[in-house]
Amino acid sequence: MLAHYKAPEVSIFDARSKGRFIGLVAEPRKGLNGGHIPHSKNLPFEDLLDGIYYKQVDELKQQFDQFKTPGNEYIFSCGSG
């Protein structure tokens, strides 16, 4: 991760809730620091769902497109590695 987080062609998406992403809500695992990887973008997992199913592909694409990522390499994180 350290080799990639500053690379302009890499986009890091964090799937945790906004509260956990910005460090206002405690992490559920004891001893885990709050906050996020520098330069990462928050896209909460629940925002990708329509009920218990993933949204349609065109809707998901719109959500990712809002970030206007410069590169084509993606890393996804949920706080647990």
Short mmCIF file of N, CA and C in Angstrom, two decimals:
data_model
loop_
_atom_site.label_atom_id
_atom_site.label_comp_id
_atom_site.label_asym_id
_atom_site.label_seq_id
_atom_site.Cartn_x
_atom_site.Cartn_y
_atom_site.Cartn_z
N MET A 1 0.83 -1.18 0.00
CA MET A 1 0.00 0.00 0.00
C MET A 1 0.88 1.25 0.00
N LEU A 2 1.96 1.23 0.76
CA LEU A 2 2.82 2.39 0.83
C LEU A 2 3.42 2.74 -0.53
N ALA A 3 3.64 1.74 -1.36
CA ALA A 3 4.21 1.98 -2.69
C ALA A 3 3.19 2.55 -3.66
N HIS A 4 1.89 2.50 -3.33
CA HIS A 4 0.86 2.89 -4.28
C HIS A 4 0.02 4.09 -3.90
N TYR A 5 -0.08 4.44 -2.63
CA TYR A 5 -1.09 5.41 -2.24
C TYR A 5 -0.85 6.82 -2.78
N LYS A 6 0.36 7.14 -3.20
CA LYS A 6 0.62 8.46 -3.78
C LYS A 6 0.65 8.44 -5.31
N ALA A 7 0.59 7.27 -5.91
CA ALA A 7 0.69 7.16 -7.37
C ALA A 7 -0.57 7.71 -8.03
N PRO A 8 -0.41 8.61 -9.00
CA PRO A 8 -1.59 9.23 -9.64
C PRO A 8 -2.44 8.25 -10.44
N GLU A 9 -1.88 7.15 -10.88
CA GLU A 9 -2.65 6.18 -11.66
C GLU A 9 -3.44 5.20 -10.78
N VAL A 10 -3.28 5.33 -9.46
CA VAL A 10 -3.95 4.43 -8.52
C VAL A 10 -5.02 5.19 -7.76
N SER A 11 -6.20 4.62 -7.69
CA SER A 11 -7.30 5.17 -6.89
C SER A 11 -7.63 4.18 -5.79
N ILE A 12 -7.65 4.67 -4.57
CA ILE A 12 -7.96 3.82 -3.42
C ILE A 12 -9.37 4.17 -2.96
N PHE A 13 -10.22 3.16 -2.89
CA PHE A 13 -11.59 3.34 -2.43
C PHE A 13 -11.75 2.65 -1.09
N ASP A 14 -12.33 3.37 -0.14
CA ASP A 14 -12.57 2.87 1.20
C ASP A 14 -14.07 2.63 1.35
N ALA A 15 -14.45 1.40 1.63
CA ALA A 15 -15.86 1.01 1.66
C ALA A 15 -16.52 1.17 3.03
N ARG A 16 -15.80 1.74 3.99
CA ARG A 16 -16.38 1.92 5.32
C ARG A 16 -17.35 3.10 5.33
N SER A 17 -18.15 3.18 6.40
CA SER A 17 -19.09 4.30 6.54
C SER A 17 -18.31 5.61 6.62
N LYS A 18 -18.99 6.71 6.31
CA LYS A 18 -18.33 8.01 6.35
C LYS A 18 -17.78 8.31 7.74
N GLY A 19 -18.54 7.96 8.78
CA GLY A 19 -18.09 8.20 10.15
C GLY A 19 -16.79 7.50 10.48
N ARG A 20 -16.66 6.26 10.06
CA ARG A 20 -15.41 5.52 10.27
C ARG A 20 -14.31 6.10 9.40
N PHE A 21 -14.64 6.45 8.16
CA PHE A 21 -13.66 6.99 7.22
C PHE A 21 -13.00 8.26 7.76
N ILE A 22 -13.80 9.15 8.34
CA ILE A 22 -13.24 10.41 8.84
C ILE A 22 -12.80 10.31 10.30
N GLY A 23 -12.96 9.14 10.91
CA GLY A 23 -12.45 8.91 12.25
C GLY A 23 -13.35 9.38 13.38
N LEU A 24 -14.62 9.70 13.08
CA LEU A 24 -15.54 10.13 14.13
C LEU A 24 -16.24 8.97 14.83
N VAL A 25 -16.30 7.84 14.16
CA VAL A 25 -16.92 6.65 14.73
C VAL A 25 -15.81 5.63 14.99
N ALA A 26 -15.83 5.06 16.18
CA ALA A 26 -14.79 4.09 16.55
C ALA A 26 -14.85 2.85 15.67
N GLU A 27 -13.69 2.30 15.41
CA GLU A 27 -13.60 1.05 14.65
C GLU A 27 -14.13 -0.09 15.52
N PRO A 28 -14.79 -1.07 14.91
CA PRO A 28 -15.37 -2.17 15.70
C PRO A 28 -14.33 -3.10 16.32
N ARG A 29 -13.14 -3.14 15.74
CA ARG A 29 -12.11 -4.01 16.30
C ARG A 29 -11.24 -3.24 17.28
N LYS A 30 -11.06 -3.80 18.44
CA LYS A 30 -10.28 -3.16 19.50
C LYS A 30 -8.84 -2.92 19.03
N GLY A 31 -8.34 -1.71 19.29
CA GLY A 31 -6.97 -1.37 18.98
C GLY A 31 -6.73 -0.87 17.56
N LEU A 32 -7.75 -0.87 16.72
CA LEU A 32 -7.59 -0.40 15.34
C LEU A 32 -7.75 1.11 15.30
N ASN A 33 -6.79 1.81 14.72
CA ASN A 33 -6.86 3.26 14.63
C ASN A 33 -7.96 3.70 13.68
N GLY A 34 -8.57 4.84 13.96
CA GLY A 34 -9.60 5.40 13.10
C GLY A 34 -8.97 6.21 11.97
N GLY A 35 -9.80 6.65 11.07
CA GLY A 35 -9.33 7.46 9.95
C GLY A 35 -9.17 6.62 8.69
N HIS A 36 -8.44 7.17 7.73
CA HIS A 36 -8.35 6.52 6.42
C HIS A 36 -6.95 6.65 5.83
N ILE A 37 -6.72 5.91 4.78
CA ILE A 37 -5.47 5.97 4.03
C ILE A 37 -5.41 7.32 3.32
N PRO A 38 -4.32 8.05 3.42
CA PRO A 38 -4.22 9.33 2.71
C PRO A 38 -4.53 9.17 1.22
N HIS A 39 -5.23 10.14 0.67
CA HIS A 39 -5.60 10.21 -0.75
C HIS A 39 -6.72 9.23 -1.13
N SER A 40 -7.24 8.46 -0.17
CA SER A 40 -8.30 7.51 -0.51
C SER A 40 -9.64 8.23 -0.63
N LYS A 41 -10.57 7.57 -1.30
CA LYS A 41 -11.89 8.12 -1.54
C LYS A 41 -12.91 7.25 -0.81
N ASN A 42 -13.89 7.88 -0.19
CA ASN A 42 -14.88 7.13 0.56
C ASN A 42 -16.08 6.80 -0.31
N LEU A 43 -16.34 5.52 -0.46
CA LEU A 43 -17.52 5.02 -1.17
C LEU A 43 -18.09 3.89 -0.31
N PRO A 44 -18.96 4.26 0.65
CA PRO A 44 -19.49 3.27 1.59
C PRO A 44 -20.18 2.10 0.89
N PHE A 45 -19.90 0.91 1.37
CA PHE A 45 -20.44 -0.31 0.78
C PHE A 45 -21.96 -0.25 0.66
N GLU A 46 -22.61 0.26 1.70
CA GLU A 46 -24.08 0.29 1.66
C GLU A 46 -24.62 1.18 0.54
N ASP A 47 -23.81 2.12 0.06
CA ASP A 47 -24.23 2.97 -1.07
C ASP A 47 -24.23 2.21 -2.39
N LEU A 48 -23.61 1.05 -2.42
CA LEU A 48 -23.55 0.23 -3.64
C LEU A 48 -24.70 -0.76 -3.72
N LEU A 49 -25.53 -0.78 -2.69
CA LEU A 49 -26.60 -1.77 -2.63
C LEU A 49 -27.97 -1.16 -2.87
N ASP A 50 -28.84 -1.99 -3.42
CA ASP A 50 -30.25 -1.70 -3.56
C ASP A 50 -30.95 -2.79 -2.76
N GLY A 51 -31.19 -2.50 -1.50
CA GLY A 51 -31.70 -3.54 -0.60
C GLY A 51 -30.56 -4.47 -0.23
N ILE A 52 -30.73 -5.76 -0.56
CA ILE A 52 -29.68 -6.74 -0.26
C ILE A 52 -28.87 -7.10 -1.50
N TYR A 53 -29.17 -6.46 -2.61
CA TYR A 53 -28.48 -6.75 -3.88
C TYR A 53 -27.68 -5.53 -4.33
N TYR A 54 -26.64 -5.80 -5.12
CA TYR A 54 -25.91 -4.69 -5.73
C TYR A 54 -26.83 -3.92 -6.66
N LYS A 55 -26.57 -2.63 -6.80
CA LYS A 55 -27.30 -1.81 -7.75
C LYS A 55 -26.97 -2.27 -9.17
N GLN A 56 -27.73 -1.79 -10.12
CA GLN A 56 -27.47 -2.11 -11.52
C GLN A 56 -26.11 -1.54 -11.94
N VAL A 57 -25.48 -2.17 -12.92
CA VAL A 57 -24.13 -1.79 -13.35
C VAL A 57 -24.05 -0.32 -13.74
N ASP A 58 -25.04 0.20 -14.44
CA ASP A 58 -24.99 1.61 -14.85
C ASP A 58 -25.04 2.54 -13.64
N GLU A 59 -25.77 2.17 -12.59
CA GLU A 59 -25.82 2.97 -11.37
C GLU A 59 -24.47 2.92 -10.64
N LEU A 60 -23.87 1.73 -10.58
CA LEU A 60 -22.56 1.59 -9.93
C LEU A 60 -21.51 2.40 -10.68
N LYS A 61 -21.57 2.37 -12.00
CA LYS A 61 -20.61 3.12 -12.81
C LYS A 61 -20.73 4.62 -12.52
N GLN A 62 -21.94 5.11 -12.38
CA GLN A 62 -22.15 6.53 -12.07
C GLN A 62 -21.53 6.88 -10.72
N GLN A 63 -21.64 5.98 -9.76
CA GLN A 63 -21.07 6.26 -8.45
C GLN A 63 -19.55 6.35 -8.52
N PHE A 64 -18.93 5.47 -9.27
CA PHE A 64 -17.47 5.52 -9.41
C PHE A 64 -17.05 6.72 -10.26
N ASP A 65 -17.84 7.04 -11.27
CA ASP A 65 -17.51 8.16 -12.16
C ASP A 65 -17.50 9.50 -11.43
N GLN A 66 -18.24 9.62 -10.35
CA GLN A 66 -18.28 10.89 -9.61
C GLN A 66 -16.91 11.28 -9.07
N PHE A 67 -16.01 10.31 -8.93
CA PHE A 67 -14.69 10.59 -8.38
C PHE A 67 -13.69 11.05 -9.43
N LYS A 68 -14.01 10.89 -10.70
CA LYS A 68 -13.15 11.32 -11.80
C LYS A 68 -11.69 10.90 -11.56
N THR A 69 -11.49 9.61 -11.39
CA THR A 69 -10.17 9.09 -11.13
C THR A 69 -9.29 9.18 -12.37
N PRO A 70 -8.05 9.63 -12.21
CA PRO A 70 -7.17 9.83 -13.36
C PRO A 70 -6.60 8.55 -13.95
N GLY A 71 -6.43 7.53 -13.14
CA GLY A 71 -5.78 6.31 -13.61
C GLY A 71 -6.76 5.19 -13.82
N ASN A 72 -6.20 4.01 -14.04
CA ASN A 72 -7.05 2.85 -14.27
C ASN A 72 -6.71 1.69 -13.34
N GLU A 73 -6.02 2.00 -12.26
CA GLU A 73 -5.70 0.97 -11.26
C GLU A 73 -6.45 1.30 -9.98
N TYR A 74 -7.16 0.31 -9.42
CA TYR A 74 -7.97 0.54 -8.25
C TYR A 74 -7.59 -0.40 -7.12
N ILE A 75 -7.62 0.16 -5.90
CA ILE A 75 -7.43 -0.63 -4.69
C ILE A 75 -8.65 -0.37 -3.83
N PHE A 76 -9.18 -1.45 -3.25
CA PHE A 76 -10.36 -1.33 -2.40
C PHE A 76 -10.00 -1.76 -0.99
N SER A 77 -10.53 -1.02 -0.02
CA SER A 77 -10.26 -1.32 1.38
C SER A 77 -11.56 -1.23 2.17
N CYS A 78 -11.64 -2.04 3.21
CA CYS A 78 -12.84 -1.99 4.07
C CYS A 78 -12.45 -1.79 5.53
N GLY A 79 -11.20 -1.54 5.78
CA GLY A 79 -10.75 -1.34 7.16
C GLY A 79 -10.18 -2.59 7.80
N SER A 80 -10.36 -3.73 7.15
CA SER A 80 -9.83 -4.95 7.76
C SER A 80 -8.73 -5.59 6.91
N GLY A 81 -8.31 -4.92 5.86
CA GLY A 81 -7.18 -5.42 5.08
C GLY A 81 -7.51 -6.15 3.83
#
